[in-house]
XYZ file of C-alpha atoms in Angstrom:
624
model
C -4.890 -17.094 60.930
C -4.799 -18.606 57.443
C -3.833 -22.289 57.624
C -0.713 -23.403 55.805
C 0.290 -19.962 54.432
C 3.169 -21.438 52.395
C 0.753 -23.757 50.554
C -1.750 -20.932 50.133
C 0.991 -18.947 48.404
C 1.874 -21.860 46.113
C -1.791 -22.336 45.222
C -2.208 -18.698 44.233
C 0.958 -18.778 42.139
C -0.217 -21.915 40.321
C -3.596 -20.273 39.707
C -1.879 -17.262 38.166
C 0.384 -19.458 36.033
C -2.493 -21.611 34.798
C -4.460 -18.527 33.771
C -1.402 -16.968 32.112
C -0.785 -20.109 30.043
C -4.207 -19.771 28.443
C -3.507 -16.221 27.275
C 0.205 -16.561 26.638
C 0.639 -15.500 23.011
C 1.780 -18.278 20.711
C 3.994 -15.763 18.940
C 5.914 -15.437 22.222
C 6.467 -19.183 22.318
C 7.376 -20.111 18.775
C 7.873 -18.027 15.681
C 5.031 -18.581 13.242
C 5.901 -18.926 9.583
C 5.050 -15.739 7.660
C 2.473 -17.421 5.426
C -0.556 -15.443 4.275
C -3.400 -17.963 4.085
C -6.511 -16.767 2.268
C -7.888 -20.206 1.464
C -11.297 -21.110 2.800
C -11.640 -23.421 5.787
C -14.475 -25.920 6.154
C -16.769 -23.262 7.608
C -16.282 -21.030 4.587
C -14.217 -18.496 6.510
C -10.781 -17.262 5.517
C -7.975 -16.476 7.939
C -4.807 -14.529 7.236
C -2.623 -16.790 9.392
C -1.519 -20.218 8.227
C -2.841 -22.656 10.821
C -1.171 -25.941 11.590
C -1.288 -28.259 14.586
C 2.492 -28.029 14.509
C 2.492 -24.329 15.409
C 2.111 -25.073 19.142
C 5.254 -25.559 21.221
C 5.813 -29.189 22.058
C 5.452 -29.889 25.757
C 3.378 -26.819 26.621
C 0.195 -28.831 27.023
C 1.988 -31.342 29.255
C 3.264 -28.516 31.463
C -0.210 -26.995 31.683
C -1.703 -30.391 32.571
C 0.912 -30.847 35.305
C 0.103 -27.411 36.741
C -3.607 -28.237 36.680
C -3.000 -31.567 38.410
C -0.906 -30.053 41.200
C -3.357 -27.194 41.572
C -6.234 -29.652 42.014
C -4.295 -31.459 44.753
C -3.594 -28.183 46.559
C -7.207 -27.031 46.227
C -8.520 -30.290 47.668
C -6.023 -30.256 50.533
C -6.545 -26.614 51.542
C -10.327 -26.837 51.266
C -10.316 -29.593 53.873
C -10.867 -28.106 57.374
C -8.500 -30.736 58.765
C -5.563 -29.437 56.709
C -4.251 -27.508 59.753
C -3.281 -30.727 61.498
C -2.716 -32.934 58.442
C 0.779 -34.255 57.617
C 2.886 -32.120 55.238
C 1.716 -32.240 51.624
C 4.072 -33.398 48.885
C 3.812 -31.082 45.878
C 5.734 -30.351 42.685
C 4.583 -26.730 42.728
C 8.046 -25.175 43.368
C 9.507 -27.079 40.423
C 6.593 -26.233 38.105
C 6.850 -22.568 39.077
C 10.581 -22.631 38.281
C 9.958 -24.172 34.854
C 7.321 -21.561 34.033
C 9.655 -18.768 35.116
C 12.282 -20.097 32.695
C 9.672 -20.206 29.913
C 8.924 -16.543 30.577
C 12.603 -15.612 30.562
C 13.602 -17.765 27.579
C 14.358 -15.936 24.379
C 11.932 -16.965 21.620
C 11.457 -19.097 19.737
C 10.971 -21.744 22.389
C 11.501 -25.088 20.688
C 10.365 -27.581 23.309
C 9.345 -27.795 26.944
C 10.326 -30.959 28.815
C 12.425 -32.605 26.170
C 14.452 -35.730 26.871
C 17.705 -36.073 24.942
C 18.310 -39.783 24.703
C 21.608 -41.509 25.145
C 23.656 -42.538 22.124
C 22.209 -42.012 18.650
C 18.541 -42.302 19.612
C 16.273 -39.432 18.625
C 15.205 -36.874 21.217
C 11.948 -37.578 22.975
C 9.032 -35.427 24.084
C 7.179 -37.273 26.858
C 3.686 -38.525 26.120
C 1.095 -39.295 28.738
C 1.461 -42.884 29.938
C 4.665 -43.542 27.988
C 7.743 -45.139 29.543
C 10.688 -42.860 30.137
C 13.656 -43.822 27.973
C 17.175 -43.325 29.372
C 18.498 -39.849 28.759
C 18.725 -36.339 30.176
C 15.611 -34.212 30.574
C 15.786 -30.529 29.645
C 13.023 -28.276 30.895
C 13.191 -25.562 28.225
C 14.946 -25.811 24.869
C 15.431 -22.274 23.630
C 18.297 -19.807 23.873
C 19.402 -21.534 27.116
C 18.643 -24.973 28.531
C 17.553 -24.952 32.199
C 17.170 -28.374 33.859
C 15.453 -29.696 37.002
C 16.596 -28.146 40.253
C 17.841 -29.747 43.446
C 18.349 -28.556 47.013
C 20.985 -28.826 49.732
C 19.190 -31.480 51.760
C 18.921 -33.799 48.758
C 22.581 -33.402 47.798
C 23.671 -33.746 51.450
C 21.736 -37.016 51.672
C 23.592 -38.186 48.576
C 26.914 -37.203 50.156
C 26.003 -39.108 53.343
C 25.273 -42.201 51.272
C 28.642 -41.840 49.529
C 30.330 -41.400 52.922
C 28.673 -44.577 54.193
C 30.148 -46.553 51.301
C 33.533 -45.008 52.042
C 33.261 -45.959 55.744
C 32.276 -49.534 54.901
C 35.270 -49.788 52.580
C 37.659 -48.559 55.280
C 36.188 -50.995 57.837
C 36.653 -53.873 55.407
C 40.293 -52.945 54.878
C 40.837 -52.847 58.661
C 39.431 -56.370 58.904
C 41.761 -57.621 56.172
C 39.104 -58.063 53.441
C 41.218 -56.378 50.778
C 39.724 -58.106 47.727
C 36.078 -57.508 48.624
C 34.054 -55.417 46.049
C 33.298 -51.883 47.242
C 30.867 -49.095 46.295
C 33.242 -46.441 47.568
C 34.036 -43.663 45.062
C 37.427 -43.642 43.394
C 36.818 -40.112 42.032
C 34.526 -37.353 43.266
C 31.114 -37.568 41.565
C 27.418 -36.966 42.236
C 24.064 -36.737 40.442
C 24.492 -33.047 39.547
C 27.814 -33.702 37.833
C 26.297 -36.634 35.957
C 23.488 -34.367 34.736
C 26.083 -31.859 33.576
C 27.992 -34.485 31.591
C 24.770 -35.773 30.028
C 23.794 -32.250 29.000
C 27.182 -31.647 27.408
C 26.900 -34.909 25.487
C 23.386 -33.997 24.285
C 24.553 -30.516 23.252
C 27.410 -31.900 21.153
C 25.053 -34.363 19.450
C 22.460 -31.654 18.711
C 24.165 -28.588 17.173
C 22.121 -25.511 16.326
C 20.058 -26.052 13.190
C 21.981 -25.392 10.005
C 25.301 -24.925 11.832
C 27.993 -26.848 13.680
C 27.604 -24.586 16.716
C 27.141 -26.436 19.998
C 24.253 -24.938 22.000
C 25.047 -23.310 25.310
C 23.758 -24.843 28.539
C 22.301 -23.038 31.523
C 21.831 -25.102 34.672
C 19.560 -23.291 37.114
C 19.701 -24.798 40.601
C 16.888 -22.974 42.335
C 17.247 -24.565 45.779
C 20.974 -25.229 46.058
C 22.993 -22.846 48.250
C 26.781 -23.225 48.688
C 26.656 -20.926 51.761
C 23.435 -21.818 53.610
C 22.371 -19.979 56.747
C 21.790 -23.307 58.490
C 25.237 -24.748 59.288
C 23.757 -28.261 59.241
C 23.248 -27.905 55.473
C 26.784 -26.733 54.793
C 29.197 -29.019 52.956
C 32.259 -27.810 51.014
C 31.549 -30.430 48.354
C 28.534 -28.385 47.183
C 30.765 -25.446 46.219
C 33.258 -27.894 44.687
C 30.443 -29.383 42.577
C 29.501 -25.945 41.259
C 33.133 -25.181 40.399
C 33.421 -28.436 38.449
C 30.216 -27.646 36.510
C 31.528 -24.229 35.550
C 34.812 -25.844 34.577
C 32.873 -27.985 32.092
C 31.641 -24.806 30.384
C 28.148 -24.899 31.894
C 26.541 -21.638 32.985
C 25.366 -22.277 36.564
C 22.673 -20.029 38.031
C 21.483 -20.283 41.630
C 18.249 -19.311 43.321
C 14.744 -18.497 42.173
C 13.992 -15.811 39.625
C 13.056 -12.483 41.173
C 9.246 -12.277 40.801
C 9.517 -8.524 40.277
C 11.696 -9.067 37.201
C 9.504 -11.717 35.575
C 8.274 -10.664 32.116
C 4.657 -9.612 32.073
C 2.382 -11.936 30.125
C 0.616 -9.907 27.457
C -1.189 -10.900 24.302
C 1.068 -10.584 21.244
C 0.309 -7.872 18.694
C -1.879 -8.841 15.786
C 0.335 -9.641 12.823
C -0.585 -8.392 9.379
C 1.150 -10.113 6.483
C 1.594 -8.348 3.172
C 3.040 -9.531 -0.161
C 6.180 -8.268 -1.810
C 5.791 -6.180 -4.969
C 7.451 -8.948 -6.981
C 5.415 -12.147 -6.851
C 6.713 -15.623 -7.600
C 3.993 -17.818 -9.173
C 3.955 -21.600 -8.988
C 2.197 -23.957 -11.412
C -1.087 -24.019 -9.491
C -1.409 -20.232 -9.837
C -0.565 -20.252 -13.546
C -3.433 -22.713 -14.009
C -5.725 -20.472 -11.936
C -4.830 -17.394 -13.995
C -6.079 -18.987 -17.216
C -9.020 -20.884 -15.689
C -12.563 -20.278 -16.886
C -13.546 -20.098 -13.220
C -11.398 -16.992 -12.750
C -12.658 -15.073 -15.791
C -16.202 -16.147 -16.689
C -19.315 -14.429 -15.376
C -20.230 -15.561 -11.889
C -23.185 -17.857 -11.224
C -25.948 -16.189 -9.240
C -26.577 -19.133 -6.919
C -25.299 -22.525 -5.838
C -27.946 -24.171 -8.013
C -26.678 -22.303 -11.068
C -23.084 -23.233 -10.203
C -24.028 -26.916 -10.050
C -25.899 -26.705 -13.355
C -23.015 -24.924 -15.100
C -20.614 -27.815 -14.604
C -22.770 -30.734 -15.666
C -20.627 -32.178 -18.492
C -22.028 -31.745 -21.994
C -22.888 -34.664 -24.274
C -19.841 -33.798 -26.369
C -17.564 -34.015 -23.337
C -19.064 -37.307 -22.163
C -18.545 -38.821 -25.593
C -14.940 -37.640 -25.671
C -14.423 -39.087 -22.202
C -15.841 -42.457 -23.262
C -13.526 -42.602 -26.275
C -10.519 -41.788 -24.108
C -11.412 -44.588 -21.678
C -11.787 -47.013 -24.572
C -8.378 -46.023 -25.915
C -6.813 -46.386 -22.476
C -8.390 -49.748 -21.620
C -7.738 -51.481 -24.903
C -10.144 -53.312 -27.244
C -10.782 -56.320 -24.988
C -11.605 -54.483 -21.750
C -14.950 -53.100 -20.700
C -15.327 -49.475 -19.676
C -15.919 -48.767 -16.015
C -19.225 -46.926 -16.254
C -18.596 -45.535 -12.775
C -15.991 -43.246 -14.306
C -18.767 -41.611 -16.289
C -21.184 -41.457 -13.352
C -21.387 -39.849 -9.912
C -18.047 -41.176 -8.660
C -16.225 -39.980 -11.758
C -17.471 -37.015 -13.738
C -20.059 -36.230 -11.068
C -17.425 -35.875 -8.370
C -15.317 -33.599 -10.531
C -18.356 -31.489 -11.459
C -19.153 -30.915 -7.790
C -15.557 -29.863 -7.132
C -15.726 -27.282 -9.927
C -19.067 -25.985 -8.653
C -17.514 -25.524 -5.198
C -14.648 -23.571 -6.726
C -17.175 -21.363 -8.518
C -18.809 -20.634 -5.160
C -15.399 -19.689 -3.740
C -14.906 -17.317 -6.656
C -18.332 -15.798 -5.940
C -17.261 -15.121 -2.358
C -14.016 -13.413 -3.345
C -12.562 -13.306 -6.827
C -8.921 -14.348 -7.148
C -7.936 -11.374 -9.311
C -9.783 -8.989 -6.985
C -7.837 -10.401 -4.044
C -4.508 -10.029 -5.820
C -5.229 -6.482 -6.933
C -6.414 -5.277 -3.519
C -3.461 -6.772 -1.642
C -0.900 -5.487 -4.115
C -2.459 -2.020 -4.293
C -1.760 -1.613 -0.568
C 2.007 -2.017 -1.064
C 2.668 -1.000 -4.684
C 2.954 2.299 -6.512
C -0.160 3.826 -8.164
C -1.548 1.678 -10.936
C 0.601 -1.250 -9.736
C 3.333 0.108 -11.994
C 6.167 -1.517 -10.030
C 4.500 -4.931 -9.619
C 6.123 -7.883 -11.396
C 5.086 -11.525 -11.763
C 7.710 -14.256 -12.130
C 7.738 -18.027 -12.552
C 10.147 -20.891 -13.173
C 10.877 -22.457 -16.586
C 9.456 -25.798 -15.441
C 6.204 -24.240 -14.167
C 5.774 -22.368 -17.464
C 6.456 -25.449 -19.584
C 4.129 -27.698 -17.604
C 1.393 -25.081 -17.652
C 1.546 -24.826 -21.437
C 1.641 -28.610 -21.889
C -1.365 -29.061 -19.622
C -3.515 -26.226 -20.955
C -2.697 -26.561 -24.651
C -3.565 -30.251 -24.529
C -7.177 -31.416 -24.671
C -7.584 -30.519 -20.984
C -7.764 -26.771 -21.593
C -10.810 -25.167 -23.169
C -10.663 -22.836 -26.150
C -10.468 -19.613 -24.109
C -8.148 -21.151 -21.527
C -5.692 -22.068 -24.286
C -5.802 -18.521 -25.627
C -5.053 -17.046 -22.205
C -2.153 -19.431 -21.575
C -0.597 -18.602 -24.933
C -0.984 -14.882 -24.195
C 0.690 -15.123 -20.781
C 3.829 -16.532 -22.393
C 3.528 -15.020 -25.857
C 7.175 -14.036 -26.143
C 8.936 -10.950 -27.445
C 7.612 -11.372 -31.003
C 4.076 -10.498 -29.888
C 3.417 -6.828 -29.071
C 2.429 -6.250 -25.449
C -0.914 -4.682 -26.380
C -1.814 -7.675 -28.543
C -0.915 -10.164 -25.798
C -3.005 -8.195 -23.299
C -5.941 -8.146 -25.708
C -5.733 -11.918 -26.170
C -5.552 -12.567 -22.445
C -8.391 -10.298 -21.286
C -10.787 -10.976 -24.175
C -14.055 -12.401 -22.850
C -13.069 -11.888 -19.202
C -15.484 -10.325 -16.741
C -12.599 -8.042 -15.750
C -11.550 -4.944 -17.694
C -8.361 -5.028 -19.699
C -5.156 -4.823 -17.657
C -7.031 -5.246 -14.375
C -3.693 -6.670 -13.233
C -0.316 -6.136 -14.955
C 0.116 -9.878 -15.479
C 1.717 -9.636 -18.897
C 4.485 -10.300 -19.377
C 5.056 -13.023 -16.794
C 8.809 -13.072 -16.431
C 10.649 -16.394 -16.315
C 13.750 -17.109 -14.239
C 16.767 -18.031 -16.329
C 17.311 -21.422 -14.656
C 15.397 -24.126 -12.802
C 17.060 -23.247 -9.502
C 18.975 -20.173 -8.348
C 22.738 -20.427 -8.132
C 24.378 -21.061 -4.790
C 25.536 -17.436 -4.670
C 21.943 -16.147 -4.636
C 21.010 -15.738 -0.980
C 17.835 -14.311 0.572
C 18.285 -10.558 1.056
C 17.949 -8.896 4.432
C 15.347 -6.432 3.154
C 12.545 -6.462 0.614
C 12.361 -4.376 -2.558
C 10.436 -1.699 -0.658
C 13.070 -1.724 2.113
C 11.224 -3.753 4.731
C 13.230 -6.183 6.861
C 12.551 -9.799 5.880
C 11.943 -12.653 8.283
C 14.775 -15.190 8.717
C 12.178 -17.725 7.568
C 13.154 -16.899 3.975
C 16.657 -18.189 4.670
C 15.379 -21.319 6.425
C 12.954 -22.042 3.568
C 15.691 -21.610 0.962
C 18.051 -23.889 2.876
C 15.388 -26.588 3.237
C 14.491 -26.445 -0.462
C 18.146 -26.743 -1.465
C 18.601 -29.716 0.860
C 15.578 -31.455 -0.677
C 16.658 -30.778 -4.262
C 20.222 -31.896 -3.491
C 18.808 -35.397 -3.235
C 17.726 -37.061 -6.430
C 14.238 -36.794 -7.869
C 12.254 -39.901 -8.745
C 9.259 -40.635 -10.988
C 5.872 -40.246 -9.368
C 5.011 -43.642 -7.801
C 1.687 -43.594 -9.663
C 3.596 -43.530 -12.948
C 5.532 -46.651 -11.993
C 2.332 -48.429 -10.987
C 0.762 -47.954 -14.444
C 1.694 -51.036 -16.510
C 0.252 -49.715 -19.764
C 2.263 -46.576 -20.202
C 5.106 -44.569 -18.776
C 2.958 -41.519 -19.319
C -0.118 -40.732 -17.304
C -2.317 -37.671 -16.927
C -1.534 -34.981 -14.364
C -2.222 -35.731 -10.730
C -4.944 -33.796 -8.979
C -2.658 -32.411 -6.323
C -0.217 -31.233 -8.960
C -2.382 -28.214 -9.756
C -3.758 -27.452 -6.359
C -5.833 -29.261 -3.809
C -7.508 -32.626 -3.968
C -10.121 -32.866 -6.706
C -9.224 -29.588 -8.316
C -8.162 -31.056 -11.666
C -9.364 -33.616 -14.174
C -9.244 -37.122 -12.770
C -6.174 -39.163 -13.423
C -7.578 -41.167 -16.344
C -8.285 -38.032 -18.320
C -5.387 -38.104 -20.750
C -4.841 -35.571 -23.466
C -4.032 -35.960 -27.130
C -0.420 -35.239 -26.273
C -0.212 -37.240 -23.046
C 1.306 -35.428 -20.079
C 3.964 -37.117 -18.021
C 3.565 -36.805 -14.287
C 5.961 -34.421 -12.612
C 8.972 -35.966 -10.884
C 8.758 -35.999 -7.105
C 11.544 -35.479 -4.604
C 13.129 -38.516 -3.011
C 13.296 -36.692 0.319
C 9.515 -36.190 0.308
C 7.399 -37.880 -2.397
C 4.548 -35.521 -1.489
C 6.523 -32.669 -3.049
C 7.065 -32.398 -6.788
C 10.440 -31.113 -7.893
C 8.950 -28.126 -9.740
C 7.022 -27.087 -6.596
C 10.207 -27.065 -4.499
C 12.019 -25.174 -7.266
C 9.312 -22.503 -7.198
C 9.530 -22.180 -3.416
C 13.319 -21.956 -3.609
C 13.284 -19.149 -6.171
C 10.838 -17.117 -4.092
C 12.792 -17.614 -0.873
C 16.183 -16.923 -2.483
C 14.934 -13.672 -4.008
C 13.084 -12.601 -0.875
C 9.789 -12.543 -2.792
C 6.373 -13.840 -1.827
C 5.523 -17.148 -3.510
C 1.863 -17.295 -4.525
C 0.381 -20.798 -4.541
C -2.918 -22.663 -4.537
C -1.192 -25.843 -3.380
C -1.822 -25.846 0.362
C -0.808 -29.481 0.798
C 2.692 -28.690 -0.485
C 2.997 -25.782 1.948
C 2.155 -28.138 4.808
C 4.667 -30.677 3.498
C 7.527 -28.171 3.284
C 6.780 -26.945 6.819
C 7.062 -30.511 8.089
C 10.439 -30.811 6.377
C 11.566 -27.500 7.872
C 10.672 -28.652 11.365
C 12.443 -31.965 10.855
C 15.551 -30.289 9.480
C 15.657 -27.473 12.016
C 15.659 -29.528 15.176
C 12.231 -31.133 15.351
C 10.593 -28.758 17.811
C 10.270 -25.343 16.211
C 10.877 -23.847 12.825
C 14.434 -22.842 13.667
C 14.543 -19.172 12.761
C 14.511 -16.018 14.874
C 17.574 -17.108 16.855
C 18.966 -13.619 16.486
C 17.280 -10.289 17.012
C 15.754 -9.082 13.768
C 13.415 -6.370 12.566
C 11.172 -8.434 10.313
C 8.036 -6.584 11.311
C 7.014 -3.042 12.012
C 4.197 -1.918 14.279
C 1.752 0.659 13.011
C 1.250 2.896 16.013
C 0.924 2.032 19.682
C -1.011 -1.200 20.093
C -1.276 -1.545 16.330
C -0.724 -4.550 14.113
C 2.772 -5.827 13.361
C 3.329 -5.760 9.597
C 5.543 -8.401 7.994
C 6.333 -9.581 4.477
C 4.802 -12.949 3.612
C 7.131 -15.672 2.381
C 4.193 -17.585 0.911
C 0.631 -16.635 0.026
C -1.950 -19.428 -0.150
C -5.226 -19.105 -2.066
C -7.889 -21.571 -3.148
C -7.309 -23.446 -6.420
C -9.087 -22.641 -9.678
C -8.967 -25.574 -12.066
C -9.251 -25.802 -15.812
C -13.032 -25.908 -16.092
C -14.124 -24.645 -19.502
C -14.350 -28.099 -21.084
C -16.601 -29.296 -18.258
C -19.244 -26.607 -18.788
C -22.661 -27.834 -19.835
C -22.749 -25.188 -22.605
C -19.244 -25.821 -23.925
C -18.787 -26.425 -27.641
C -15.338 -27.094 -29.090
């Protein structure tokens, strides 16, 4: 006979749960943002899903660790031959199994597992290993419903017996004439379950659903509490009275374990394929990339050739020296490091790396191939849009000394205006490019009629080609409006410059890191840094405006500014409840599946590519 069959059963169930957690699809746990990420990672590989450490559901790792810990205890106990005669083992397995069952049954997205809602105005708390538990109410699963820890008859009966003992002591004291003596006897009926219910109601009222004033519903699952137990020794009418009071508070009370037969089957989620909309919204970083020498010039044949191409010419070094002299003033010496490896050398290496990225997959090739899969023949219905601020900053940056001769011509052609015939603008843009004329229907780039869309412009339910759009568009638009509703402030680096209120463009303003001329590289018409948002100084106002226009129109926003995408996702999480991204609370049809077992296809809200900087002036063969 198998020793301790009840523990053997718990061990097997924990084994199954632990294995299921490893394969449980993250899409089942938390909705991923529909962001098409084609930027290169450190290994040189590209992935179509936007990866972030914030994509995982908070608390899942802690639950898995707890299952592993209890499983290890059970394994050690049952592997001991003396377990047949050993004292009963204390285990949390029934509770952990109940929590996992609620995770399986919860409607996605699951926001948090094991979240403590603190008392008063303190922020909610996700437990960390070794941290002290602050006062509050612990919720096992924050999703469509909020199950909490279970209890059982014996525990509640013990609590009732303790209450009865206080009541008996109080009556004995009154019989002995000690009327004024303090007493622990209850004046009103109460117990730990009712206190949990009140704490949950308080937490629910202090944490409405993201973006609304709706109070979340509460489900209290009491897996081991039975108002009509088969053992008469565990019967107490106060248990049923407790349940009635909970329901009277508006709490949904569920009793008993989930039926194992009805538990959802853990399967890997379908592969999601993100595709762009046929109208693309371009931010400043992409406008820079579209005119960049890196995008249009012939490709280097090797890494050595790429490095050699972007060794600054003598003419450029001399111009750089003169600019530093003008910036420093007549009495200050030039920092020669700015002209050496840590200055021009660092920027040259960054441009060479971008050239290697272009060798791997050309930006215009990528755009054409992706759009051809969703557009009409010849990309006839494809349109490119941008904001007035992105257009103006692009022209100021490129037409200054920063842009090379051909880069200036391309920028002027992109925004040539109605006075220039379309064929002439196309000729000016594609001249000297390694691509044939009208490889992409970029011209004309259309410009929105205002910096931000009016309040009446809401994200549509369906795309231009009649595909359902993810609710993420609405969440993104709401977050952008909230950020822009607060005032914008000058870039802190502008305020820290005592010589001038105008400084050259920041590197991150065009894309990623070192993708632009260093910050001392001013132009003949100096360029003022873009204003940043007070809500998040990592986000420039024009970047948030671009994201807002794309989201409000239901169009894919194309960007080379990955750091800003990460920043806006952090703001979304903070504004939508702190645990998940806050969309997908209602059933929607944002994706379609191509055939049985096929990939789920969904429209991308944002499309991230690698930056291409203005590089023509840094070429070793460049002559003004």
